[in-house]
Amino acid sequence: MRKKIVAGNWKMNLDLTEGAELVNEIFKGLPVLSEDKQVVIAPPYLHLTQTAAQLTGIIDVQLAAQNCHSEASGAYTGEVSASMLKSAEVAYVIIGHSERREYFKEDNAMLAKKVNQVLSNDMKVIFCCGEPLAIRDAGTQNDHVGTQIREGLFHLPVAQLTNVVIAYEPIWAIGTGRTATSAQAQEMHAHIRGVVGGQYGSEAAANMTILYGGSCKPSNAAELFACPDVDGGLIGGASLKASDFLGIVEAMADL
Ligand code: PGA
Protein backbone atom coordinates (compact mmCIF):
# COMPACT_ATOMS: atom_id res chain seq x y z
CA MET A 1 0.00 0.00 0.00
CA ARG A 2 1.57 3.31 -0.99
CA LYS A 3 1.41 6.30 1.29
CA LYS A 4 -0.14 9.65 0.50
CA ILE A 5 1.91 12.58 1.78
CA VAL A 6 1.55 16.33 2.01
CA ALA A 7 4.96 17.82 2.78
CA GLY A 8 5.59 21.49 3.58
CA ASN A 9 8.96 22.87 2.46
CA TRP A 10 9.48 26.15 4.27
CA LYS A 11 12.68 26.89 2.30
CA MET A 12 14.63 29.83 3.86
CA ASN A 13 11.66 31.41 5.62
CA LEU A 14 10.47 32.05 9.21
CA ASP A 15 12.46 32.68 12.37
CA LEU A 16 12.22 30.36 15.37
CA THR A 17 9.23 32.13 16.93
CA GLU A 18 7.30 32.21 13.66
CA GLY A 19 8.14 28.56 13.01
CA ALA A 20 6.88 27.45 16.43
CA GLU A 21 3.66 29.41 15.91
CA LEU A 22 3.07 27.90 12.49
CA VAL A 23 3.50 24.36 13.84
CA ASN A 24 1.04 25.12 16.66
CA GLU A 25 -1.49 26.50 14.20
CA ILE A 26 -1.13 23.40 12.02
CA PHE A 27 -1.71 21.13 15.04
CA LYS A 28 -4.89 23.00 15.93
CA GLY A 29 -6.46 22.38 12.54
CA LEU A 30 -5.02 18.99 11.64
CA PRO A 31 -7.72 16.58 10.44
CA VAL A 32 -7.73 12.94 11.50
CA LEU A 33 -5.70 11.02 8.94
CA SER A 34 -5.99 7.37 8.01
CA GLU A 35 -2.93 5.17 8.42
CA ASP A 36 -1.86 5.52 4.78
CA LYS A 37 -1.65 9.32 4.97
CA GLN A 38 1.05 11.52 6.42
CA VAL A 39 1.97 15.16 6.87
CA VAL A 40 5.65 16.12 6.68
CA ILE A 41 7.17 19.45 7.71
CA ALA A 42 10.57 20.56 6.38
CA PRO A 43 11.73 23.67 8.25
CA PRO A 44 15.24 25.17 7.97
CA TYR A 45 18.01 23.26 9.80
CA LEU A 46 18.02 25.73 12.70
CA HIS A 47 14.40 24.86 13.53
CA LEU A 48 14.76 21.09 13.54
CA THR A 49 15.30 20.42 17.24
CA GLN A 50 12.58 22.87 18.21
CA THR A 51 10.12 21.39 15.71
CA ALA A 52 11.07 17.85 16.76
CA ALA A 53 10.18 18.73 20.36
CA GLN A 54 6.82 20.11 19.23
CA LEU A 55 6.14 16.93 17.23
CA THR A 56 6.75 14.57 20.17
CA GLY A 57 3.88 12.09 20.34
CA ILE A 58 2.23 13.32 17.10
CA ILE A 59 2.42 10.35 14.76
CA ASP A 60 0.62 11.92 11.78
CA VAL A 61 3.30 14.59 11.31
CA GLN A 62 6.90 13.73 10.53
CA LEU A 63 9.97 15.95 10.44
CA ALA A 64 12.06 16.53 7.32
CA ALA A 65 15.26 18.40 6.49
CA GLN A 66 15.65 20.31 3.25
CA ASN A 67 19.14 19.04 2.43
CA CYS A 68 22.21 17.25 3.82
CA HIS A 69 25.86 16.99 2.86
CA SER A 70 27.13 14.24 0.56
CA GLU A 71 29.93 13.15 2.93
CA ALA A 72 29.51 11.52 6.33
CA SER A 73 31.58 14.07 8.30
CA GLY A 74 34.68 16.22 8.08
CA ALA A 75 36.04 19.65 7.25
CA TYR A 76 33.02 21.11 5.41
CA THR A 77 32.43 24.40 7.17
CA GLY A 78 28.80 25.39 7.36
CA GLU A 79 27.43 22.00 6.31
CA VAL A 80 25.19 19.47 8.08
CA SER A 81 25.56 15.68 7.82
CA ALA A 82 22.85 13.04 7.56
CA SER A 83 23.85 11.49 10.90
CA MET A 84 23.36 14.89 12.60
CA LEU A 85 19.88 15.06 11.11
CA LYS A 86 19.12 11.55 12.32
CA SER A 87 20.17 12.56 15.84
CA ALA A 88 17.69 15.47 15.63
CA GLU A 89 14.83 12.99 14.97
CA VAL A 90 14.53 13.84 11.30
CA ALA A 91 12.58 11.19 9.36
CA TYR A 92 12.84 12.48 5.78
CA VAL A 93 15.43 14.49 3.85
CA ILE A 94 14.59 16.39 0.67
CA ILE A 95 17.32 15.73 -1.89
CA GLY A 96 17.78 17.40 -5.26
CA HIS A 97 15.34 20.28 -4.98
CA SER A 98 15.63 22.37 -8.16
CA GLU A 99 16.86 25.33 -6.10
CA ARG A 100 19.76 23.18 -4.83
CA ARG A 101 20.46 21.93 -8.33
CA GLU A 102 20.43 25.45 -9.78
CA TYR A 103 21.91 27.73 -7.12
CA PHE A 104 24.27 25.24 -5.48
CA LYS A 105 25.23 23.32 -8.63
CA GLU A 106 24.20 19.94 -7.27
CA ASP A 107 24.44 17.39 -10.07
CA ASN A 108 22.97 13.91 -10.25
CA ALA A 109 26.24 12.25 -9.15
CA MET A 110 26.37 14.37 -6.00
CA LEU A 111 22.68 13.75 -5.35
CA ALA A 112 23.21 9.98 -5.60
CA LYS A 113 25.80 10.31 -2.80
CA LYS A 114 23.39 12.36 -0.70
CA VAL A 115 20.70 9.73 -1.22
CA ASN A 116 23.14 7.12 0.14
CA GLN A 117 23.91 9.26 3.20
CA VAL A 118 20.21 9.60 4.02
CA LEU A 119 19.41 5.92 3.56
CA SER A 120 22.46 4.66 5.43
CA ASN A 121 21.32 6.76 8.40
CA ASP A 122 17.88 5.10 8.38
CA MET A 123 15.93 8.10 7.12
CA LYS A 124 13.75 8.38 4.02
CA VAL A 125 14.54 10.41 0.89
CA ILE A 126 12.19 12.81 -0.88
CA PHE A 127 13.96 12.91 -4.24
CA CYS A 128 13.03 15.90 -6.40
CA CYS A 129 13.05 15.95 -10.17
CA GLY A 130 11.54 18.25 -12.76
CA GLU A 131 12.27 20.10 -15.97
CA PRO A 132 12.89 23.80 -16.73
CA LEU A 133 10.55 25.62 -19.10
CA ALA A 134 12.90 25.33 -22.11
CA ILE A 135 12.85 21.53 -21.82
CA ARG A 136 9.05 21.50 -21.49
CA ASP A 137 8.75 23.75 -24.54
CA ALA A 138 11.06 21.43 -26.48
CA GLY A 139 8.88 18.48 -25.48
CA THR A 140 11.79 16.48 -23.98
CA GLN A 141 10.64 16.58 -20.36
CA ASN A 142 10.19 12.81 -20.10
CA ASP A 143 13.82 12.14 -21.07
CA HIS A 144 15.04 14.90 -18.76
CA VAL A 145 13.17 13.60 -15.71
CA GLY A 146 13.97 9.98 -16.57
CA THR A 147 17.70 10.79 -16.55
CA GLN A 148 17.43 12.58 -13.19
CA ILE A 149 15.78 9.50 -11.68
CA ARG A 150 18.14 6.99 -13.26
CA GLU A 151 21.29 8.86 -12.23
CA GLY A 152 20.05 9.80 -8.77
CA LEU A 153 18.35 6.59 -7.68
CA PHE A 154 19.04 3.57 -9.87
CA HIS A 155 22.18 2.54 -8.02
CA LEU A 156 19.90 1.51 -5.14
CA PRO A 157 18.86 -2.09 -4.50
CA VAL A 158 15.11 -2.66 -4.79
CA ALA A 159 14.78 -3.20 -1.02
CA GLN A 160 15.73 0.45 -0.45
CA LEU A 161 12.94 1.82 -2.65
CA THR A 162 10.42 1.65 0.18
CA ASN A 163 12.49 4.43 1.78
CA VAL A 164 12.29 6.71 -1.27
CA VAL A 165 9.56 9.17 -2.24
CA ILE A 166 9.82 10.97 -5.58
CA ALA A 167 8.61 14.56 -5.95
CA TYR A 168 7.95 15.81 -9.47
CA GLU A 169 8.32 19.60 -9.51
CA PRO A 170 8.28 21.27 -12.92
CA ILE A 171 10.58 24.27 -12.42
CA TRP A 172 8.29 26.54 -14.42
CA ALA A 173 5.56 25.93 -11.83
CA ILE A 174 7.59 26.52 -8.65
CA GLY A 175 6.65 29.75 -6.93
CA THR A 176 5.26 31.13 -10.18
CA GLY A 177 1.56 30.64 -9.59
CA ARG A 178 1.53 28.63 -12.82
CA THR A 179 0.53 25.11 -11.82
CA ALA A 180 0.87 22.13 -14.10
CA THR A 181 -2.57 21.00 -15.19
CA SER A 182 -3.76 17.81 -13.60
CA ALA A 183 -3.38 16.17 -17.03
CA GLN A 184 0.27 17.29 -17.28
CA ALA A 185 0.96 16.10 -13.73
CA GLN A 186 -0.73 12.74 -14.28
CA GLU A 187 1.14 12.20 -17.56
CA MET A 188 4.53 12.82 -15.95
CA HIS A 189 3.74 10.83 -12.81
CA ALA A 190 2.70 7.85 -14.94
CA HIS A 191 5.95 8.23 -16.89
CA ILE A 192 7.98 8.30 -13.66
CA ARG A 193 6.17 5.21 -12.39
CA GLY A 194 6.95 3.53 -15.69
CA VAL A 195 10.66 4.43 -15.45
CA VAL A 196 10.80 3.02 -11.90
CA GLY A 197 8.91 -0.09 -13.04
CA GLY A 198 11.29 -0.64 -15.95
CA GLN A 199 14.20 -0.90 -13.53
CA TYR A 200 12.63 -2.42 -10.44
CA GLY A 201 9.43 -4.13 -11.58
CA SER A 202 5.77 -3.26 -11.40
CA GLU A 203 5.29 -4.00 -7.69
CA ALA A 204 8.03 -1.57 -6.63
CA ALA A 205 6.60 1.03 -9.03
CA ALA A 206 3.05 0.57 -7.74
CA ASN A 207 4.28 1.09 -4.16
CA MET A 208 6.25 4.26 -4.93
CA THR A 209 4.82 7.51 -3.54
CA ILE A 210 5.11 10.25 -6.19
CA LEU A 211 4.33 13.80 -5.04
CA TYR A 212 3.54 16.81 -7.19
CA GLY A 213 5.11 20.20 -6.38
CA GLY A 214 4.77 23.62 -7.98
CA SER A 215 2.19 26.25 -6.97
CA CYS A 216 0.00 23.65 -5.27
CA LYS A 217 -2.65 25.40 -3.19
CA PRO A 218 -5.99 24.66 -1.52
CA SER A 219 -7.88 25.60 -4.69
CA ASN A 220 -6.10 23.09 -6.95
CA ALA A 221 -4.92 20.36 -4.55
CA ALA A 222 -8.05 18.23 -4.73
CA GLU A 223 -7.95 18.07 -8.53
CA LEU A 224 -4.23 17.27 -8.61
CA PHE A 225 -4.49 14.64 -5.85
CA ALA A 226 -7.41 12.97 -7.62
CA CYS A 227 -5.04 11.88 -10.42
CA PRO A 228 -4.33 8.15 -10.07
CA ASP A 229 -0.53 8.55 -10.04
CA VAL A 230 -0.36 11.69 -7.88
CA ASP A 231 0.09 10.67 -4.23
CA GLY A 232 0.11 14.09 -2.61
CA GLY A 233 2.22 17.22 -2.77
CA LEU A 234 5.45 18.96 -1.86
CA ILE A 235 4.30 22.44 -0.94
CA GLY A 236 6.44 25.58 -0.87
CA GLY A 237 4.73 28.97 -0.56
CA ALA A 238 1.40 27.61 0.66
CA SER A 239 3.10 25.72 3.51
CA LEU A 240 3.98 29.01 5.24
CA LYS A 241 0.39 29.85 6.14
CA ALA A 242 -1.43 27.37 8.37
CA SER A 243 -4.84 27.86 6.73
CA ASP A 244 -3.43 27.25 3.22
CA PHE A 245 -1.35 24.26 4.29
CA LEU A 246 -4.29 22.76 6.19
CA GLY A 247 -6.52 23.27 3.15
CA ILE A 248 -4.11 21.12 1.15
CA VAL A 249 -3.91 18.52 3.96
CA GLU A 250 -7.74 18.41 3.94
CA ALA A 251 -7.67 17.66 0.21
CA MET A 252 -5.49 14.62 0.97
CA ALA A 253 -7.59 13.60 3.99
CA ASP A 254 -10.71 13.56 1.81
CA LEU A 255 -9.26 11.08 -0.71
P1 PGA B 1 5.81 26.33 -4.46
O1 PGA B 1 7.16 25.50 -4.25
O2 PGA B 1 4.70 25.51 -3.84
O3 PGA B 1 6.04 27.63 -3.77
O4 PGA B 1 5.63 26.47 -5.93
C1 PGA B 1 7.19 24.11 -4.35
C2 PGA B 1 8.57 23.60 -4.02
O5 PGA B 1 9.56 24.20 -4.45
O6 PGA B 1 8.71 22.58 -3.30
Coordinates of C-alpha atoms and ligand atoms in Angstrom, one line a residue:
M1 CA 0.0 0.0 0.0
R2 CA 1.6 3.3 -1.0
K3 CA 1.4 6.3 1.3
K4 CA -0.1 9.6 0.5
I5 CA 1.9 12.6 1.8
V6 CA 1.6 16.3 2.0
A7 CA 5.0 17.8 2.8
G8 CA 5.6 21.5 3.6
N9 CA 9.0 22.9 2.5
W10 CA 9.5 26.2 4.3
K11 CA 12.7 26.9 2.3
M12 CA 14.6 29.8 3.9
N13 CA 11.7 31.4 5.6
L14 CA 10.5 32.0 9.2
D15 CA 12.5 32.7 12.4
L16 CA 12.2 30.4 15.4
T17 CA 9.2 32.1 16.9
E18 CA 7.3 32.2 13.7
G19 CA 8.1 28.6 13.0
A20 CA 6.9 27.4 16.4
E21 CA 3.7 29.4 15.9
L22 CA 3.1 27.9 12.5
V23 CA 3.5 24.4 13.8
N24 CA 1.0 25.1 16.7
E25 CA -1.5 26.5 14.2
I26 CA -1.1 23.4 12.0
F27 CA -1.7 21.1 15.0
K28 CA -4.9 23.0 15.9
G29 CA -6.5 22.4 12.5
L30 CA -5.0 19.0 11.6
P31 CA -7.7 16.6 10.4
V32 CA -7.7 12.9 11.5
L33 CA -5.7 11.0 8.9
S34 CA -6.0 7.4 8.0
E35 CA -2.9 5.2 8.4
D36 CA -1.9 5.5 4.8
K37 CA -1.6 9.3 5.0
Q38 CA 1.1 11.5 6.4
V39 CA 2.0 15.2 6.9
V40 CA 5.7 16.1 6.7
I41 CA 7.2 19.4 7.7
A42 CA 10.6 20.6 6.4
P43 CA 11.7 23.7 8.3
P44 CA 15.2 25.2 8.0
Y45 CA 18.0 23.3 9.8
L46 CA 18.0 25.7 12.7
H47 CA 14.4 24.9 13.5
L48 CA 14.8 21.1 13.5
T49 CA 15.3 20.4 17.2
Q50 CA 12.6 22.9 18.2
T51 CA 10.1 21.4 15.7
A52 CA 11.1 17.8 16.8
A53 CA 10.2 18.7 20.4
Q54 CA 6.8 20.1 19.2
L55 CA 6.1 16.9 17.2
T56 CA 6.7 14.6 20.2
G57 CA 3.9 12.1 20.3
I58 CA 2.2 13.3 17.1
I59 CA 2.4 10.4 14.8
D60 CA 0.6 11.9 11.8
V61 CA 3.3 14.6 11.3
Q62 CA 6.9 13.7 10.5
L63 CA 10.0 16.0 10.4
A64 CA 12.1 16.5 7.3
A65 CA 15.3 18.4 6.5
Q66 CA 15.6 20.3 3.2
N67 CA 19.1 19.0 2.4
C68 CA 22.2 17.3 3.8
H69 CA 25.9 17.0 2.9
S70 CA 27.1 14.2 0.6
E71 CA 29.9 13.2 2.9
A72 CA 29.5 11.5 6.3
S73 CA 31.6 14.1 8.3
G74 CA 34.7 16.2 8.1
A75 CA 36.0 19.6 7.2
Y76 CA 33.0 21.1 5.4
T77 CA 32.4 24.4 7.2
G78 CA 28.8 25.4 7.4
E79 CA 27.4 22.0 6.3
V80 CA 25.2 19.5 8.1
S81 CA 25.6 15.7 7.8
A82 CA 22.9 13.0 7.6
S83 CA 23.8 11.5 10.9
M84 CA 23.4 14.9 12.6
L85 CA 19.9 15.1 11.1
K86 CA 19.1 11.5 12.3
S87 CA 20.2 12.6 15.8
A88 CA 17.7 15.5 15.6
E89 CA 14.8 13.0 15.0
V90 CA 14.5 13.8 11.3
A91 CA 12.6 11.2 9.4
Y92 CA 12.8 12.5 5.8
V93 CA 15.4 14.5 3.8
I94 CA 14.6 16.4 0.7
I95 CA 17.3 15.7 -1.9
G96 CA 17.8 17.4 -5.3
H97 CA 15.3 20.3 -5.0
S98 CA 15.6 22.4 -8.2
E99 CA 16.9 25.3 -6.1
R100 CA 19.8 23.2 -4.8
R101 CA 20.5 21.9 -8.3
E102 CA 20.4 25.4 -9.8
Y103 CA 21.9 27.7 -7.1
F104 CA 24.3 25.2 -5.5
K105 CA 25.2 23.3 -8.6
E106 CA 24.2 19.9 -7.3
D107 CA 24.4 17.4 -10.1
N108 CA 23.0 13.9 -10.2
A109 CA 26.2 12.2 -9.2
M110 CA 26.4 14.4 -6.0
L111 CA 22.7 13.8 -5.4
A112 CA 23.2 10.0 -5.6
K113 CA 25.8 10.3 -2.8
K114 CA 23.4 12.4 -0.7
V115 CA 20.7 9.7 -1.2
N116 CA 23.1 7.1 0.1
Q117 CA 23.9 9.3 3.2
V118 CA 20.2 9.6 4.0
L119 CA 19.4 5.9 3.6
S120 CA 22.5 4.7 5.4
N121 CA 21.3 6.8 8.4
D122 CA 17.9 5.1 8.4
M123 CA 15.9 8.1 7.1
K124 CA 13.8 8.4 4.0
V125 CA 14.5 10.4 0.9
I126 CA 12.2 12.8 -0.9
F127 CA 14.0 12.9 -4.2
C128 CA 13.0 15.9 -6.4
C129 CA 13.0 15.9 -10.2
G130 CA 11.5 18.2 -12.8
E131 CA 12.3 20.1 -16.0
P132 CA 12.9 23.8 -16.7
L133 CA 10.6 25.6 -19.1
A134 CA 12.9 25.3 -22.1
I135 CA 12.9 21.5 -21.8
R136 CA 9.0 21.5 -21.5
D137 CA 8.8 23.8 -24.5
A138 CA 11.1 21.4 -26.5
G139 CA 8.9 18.5 -25.5
T140 CA 11.8 16.5 -24.0
Q141 CA 10.6 16.6 -20.4
N142 CA 10.2 12.8 -20.1
D143 CA 13.8 12.1 -21.1
H144 CA 15.0 14.9 -18.8
V145 CA 13.2 13.6 -15.7
G146 CA 14.0 10.0 -16.6
T147 CA 17.7 10.8 -16.6
Q148 CA 17.4 12.6 -13.2
I149 CA 15.8 9.5 -11.7
R150 CA 18.1 7.0 -13.3
E151 CA 21.3 8.9 -12.2
G152 CA 20.0 9.8 -8.8
L153 CA 18.4 6.6 -7.7
F154 CA 19.0 3.6 -9.9
H155 CA 22.2 2.5 -8.0
L156 CA 19.9 1.5 -5.1
P157 CA 18.9 -2.1 -4.5
V158 CA 15.1 -2.7 -4.8
A159 CA 14.8 -3.2 -1.0
Q160 CA 15.7 0.5 -0.5
L161 CA 12.9 1.8 -2.6
T162 CA 10.4 1.6 0.2
N163 CA 12.5 4.4 1.8
V164 CA 12.3 6.7 -1.3
V165 CA 9.6 9.2 -2.2
I166 CA 9.8 11.0 -5.6
A167 CA 8.6 14.6 -5.9
Y168 CA 7.9 15.8 -9.5
E169 CA 8.3 19.6 -9.5
P170 CA 8.3 21.3 -12.9
I171 CA 10.6 24.3 -12.4
W172 CA 8.3 26.5 -14.4
A173 CA 5.6 25.9 -11.8
I174 CA 7.6 26.5 -8.7
G175 CA 6.6 29.8 -6.9
T176 CA 5.3 31.1 -10.2
G177 CA 1.6 30.6 -9.6
R178 CA 1.5 28.6 -12.8
T179 CA 0.5 25.1 -11.8
A180 CA 0.9 22.1 -14.1
T181 CA -2.6 21.0 -15.2
S182 CA -3.8 17.8 -13.6
A183 CA -3.4 16.2 -17.0
Q184 CA 0.3 17.3 -17.3
A185 CA 1.0 16.1 -13.7
Q186 CA -0.7 12.7 -14.3
E187 CA 1.1 12.2 -17.6
M188 CA 4.5 12.8 -16.0
H189 CA 3.7 10.8 -12.8
A190 CA 2.7 7.9 -14.9
H191 CA 5.9 8.2 -16.9
I192 CA 8.0 8.3 -13.7
R193 CA 6.2 5.2 -12.4
G194 CA 6.9 3.5 -15.7
V195 CA 10.7 4.4 -15.4
V196 CA 10.8 3.0 -11.9
G197 CA 8.9 -0.1 -13.0
G198 CA 11.3 -0.6 -16.0
Q199 CA 14.2 -0.9 -13.5
Y200 CA 12.6 -2.4 -10.4
G201 CA 9.4 -4.1 -11.6
S202 CA 5.8 -3.3 -11.4
E203 CA 5.3 -4.0 -7.7
A204 CA 8.0 -1.6 -6.6
A205 CA 6.6 1.0 -9.0
A206 CA 3.0 0.6 -7.7
N207 CA 4.3 1.1 -4.2
M208 CA 6.2 4.3 -4.9
T209 CA 4.8 7.5 -3.5
I210 CA 5.1 10.3 -6.2
L211 CA 4.3 13.8 -5.0
Y212 CA 3.5 16.8 -7.2
G213 CA 5.1 20.2 -6.4
G214 CA 4.8 23.6 -8.0
S215 CA 2.2 26.3 -7.0
C216 CA 0.0 23.6 -5.3
K217 CA -2.7 25.4 -3.2
P218 CA -6.0 24.7 -1.5
S219 CA -7.9 25.6 -4.7
N220 CA -6.1 23.1 -7.0
A221 CA -4.9 20.4 -4.6
A222 CA -8.1 18.2 -4.7
E223 CA -7.9 18.1 -8.5
L224 CA -4.2 17.3 -8.6
F225 CA -4.5 14.6 -5.9
A226 CA -7.4 13.0 -7.6
C227 CA -5.0 11.9 -10.4
P228 CA -4.3 8.2 -10.1
D229 CA -0.5 8.5 -10.0
V230 CA -0.4 11.7 -7.9
D231 CA 0.1 10.7 -4.2
G232 CA 0.1 14.1 -2.6
G233 CA 2.2 17.2 -2.8
L234 CA 5.5 19.0 -1.9
I235 CA 4.3 22.4 -0.9
G236 CA 6.4 25.6 -0.9
G237 CA 4.7 29.0 -0.6
A238 CA 1.4 27.6 0.7
S239 CA 3.1 25.7 3.5
L240 CA 4.0 29.0 5.2
K241 CA 0.4 29.8 6.1
A242 CA -1.4 27.4 8.4
S243 CA -4.8 27.9 6.7
D244 CA -3.4 27.3 3.2
F245 CA -1.4 24.3 4.3
L246 CA -4.3 22.8 6.2
G247 CA -6.5 23.3 3.2
I248 CA -4.1 21.1 1.2
V249 CA -3.9 18.5 4.0
E250 CA -7.7 18.4 3.9
A251 CA -7.7 17.7 0.2
M252 CA -5.5 14.6 1.0
A253 CA -7.6 13.6 4.0
D254 CA -10.7 13.6 1.8
L255 CA -9.3 11.1 -0.7
Ligands
PGA1 P1 5.8 26.3 -4.5 O1 7.2 25.5 -4.3 O2 4.7 25.5 -3.8 O3 6.0 27.6 -3.8 O4 5.6 26.5 -5.9 C1 7.2 24.1 -4.4 C2 8.6 23.6 -4.0 O5 9.6 24.2 -4.5 O6 8.7 22.6 -3.3

